[in-house]
CSV table of C-alpha atoms in Angstrom, one decimal:
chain,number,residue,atom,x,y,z
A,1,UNK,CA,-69.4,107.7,-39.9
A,2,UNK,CA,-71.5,107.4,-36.8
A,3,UNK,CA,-74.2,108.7,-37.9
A,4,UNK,CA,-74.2,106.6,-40.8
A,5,UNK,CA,-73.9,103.5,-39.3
A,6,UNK,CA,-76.7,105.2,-36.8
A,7,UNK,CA,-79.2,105.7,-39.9
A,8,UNK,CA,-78.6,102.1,-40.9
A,9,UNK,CA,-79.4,100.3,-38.0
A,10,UNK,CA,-82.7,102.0,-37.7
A,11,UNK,CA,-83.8,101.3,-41.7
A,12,UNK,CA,-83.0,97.3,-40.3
A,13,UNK,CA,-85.0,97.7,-37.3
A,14,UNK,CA,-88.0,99.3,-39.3
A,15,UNK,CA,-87.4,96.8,-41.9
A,16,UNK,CA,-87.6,93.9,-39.9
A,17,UNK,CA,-90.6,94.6,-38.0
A,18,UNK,CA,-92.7,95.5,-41.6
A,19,UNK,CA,-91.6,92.0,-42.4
A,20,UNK,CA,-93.3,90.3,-39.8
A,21,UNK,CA,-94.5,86.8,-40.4
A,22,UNK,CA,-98.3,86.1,-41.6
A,23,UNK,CA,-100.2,84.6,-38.9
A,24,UNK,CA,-102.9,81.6,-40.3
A,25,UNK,CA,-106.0,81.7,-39.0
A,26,UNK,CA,-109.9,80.2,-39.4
A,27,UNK,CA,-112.0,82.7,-41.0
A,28,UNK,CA,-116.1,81.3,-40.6
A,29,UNK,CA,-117.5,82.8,-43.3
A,30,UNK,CA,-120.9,82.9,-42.2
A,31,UNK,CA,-120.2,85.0,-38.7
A,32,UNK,CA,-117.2,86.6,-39.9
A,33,UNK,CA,-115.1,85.4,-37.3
A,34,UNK,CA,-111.7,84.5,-37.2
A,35,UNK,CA,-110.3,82.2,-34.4
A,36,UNK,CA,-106.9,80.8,-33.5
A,37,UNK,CA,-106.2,77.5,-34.7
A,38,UNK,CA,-106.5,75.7,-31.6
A,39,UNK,CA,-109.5,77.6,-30.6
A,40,UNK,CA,-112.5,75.2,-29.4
A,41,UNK,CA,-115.3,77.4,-31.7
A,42,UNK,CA,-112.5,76.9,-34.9
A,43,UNK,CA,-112.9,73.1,-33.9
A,44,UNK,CA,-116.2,72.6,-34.1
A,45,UNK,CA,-116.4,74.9,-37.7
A,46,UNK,CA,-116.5,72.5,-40.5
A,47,UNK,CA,-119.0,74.1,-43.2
A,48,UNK,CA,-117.8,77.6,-43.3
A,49,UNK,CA,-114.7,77.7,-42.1
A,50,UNK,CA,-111.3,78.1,-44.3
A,51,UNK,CA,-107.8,78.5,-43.4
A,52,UNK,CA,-106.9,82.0,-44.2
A,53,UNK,CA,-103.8,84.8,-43.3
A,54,UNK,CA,-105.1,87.0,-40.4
A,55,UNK,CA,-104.8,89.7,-42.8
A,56,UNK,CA,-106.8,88.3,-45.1
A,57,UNK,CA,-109.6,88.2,-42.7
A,58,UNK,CA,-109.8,91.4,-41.8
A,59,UNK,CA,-109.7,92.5,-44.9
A,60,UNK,CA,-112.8,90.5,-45.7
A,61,UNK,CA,-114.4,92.0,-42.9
A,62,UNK,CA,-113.6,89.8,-40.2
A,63,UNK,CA,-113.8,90.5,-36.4
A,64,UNK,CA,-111.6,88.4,-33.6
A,65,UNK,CA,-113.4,85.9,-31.9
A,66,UNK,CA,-113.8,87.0,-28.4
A,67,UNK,CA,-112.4,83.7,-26.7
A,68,UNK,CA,-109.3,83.3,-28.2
A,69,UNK,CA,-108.8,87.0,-29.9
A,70,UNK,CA,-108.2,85.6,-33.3
């Protein structure tokens, strides 16, 4: 019984961190940078900027801005 109770603890702890929450970001598509929301450069982007999942930006290609680490 231990050890079951053992085995399911673990599958919630592995569960819950693979379920973390998505994390918005600012993707410029031009640079291929992705910044924080409050960062100053995601600011002052207004052309070629969009409001993406951090994910999403790196799948696209997308590098951390090297102020605010994306």
């Amino acid at each position: 019984m231990k050890k079951f109770i053992t085995v399911c603890f673990l599958l919630c702890i592995l569960f819950i961190q693979n379920t973390a929450i998505a994390e918005t970001v600012y993707f410029n598509l031009q640079t291929l940078k992705y910044h924080k929301l409050g960062c100053t450069y995601a600011k002052k982007c207004t052309k070629n900027c969009i409001k993406i999942e951090k994910q999403e930006a790196k799948s696209r290609g997308g590098a951390p801005c090297k102020v605010c680490g994306g």
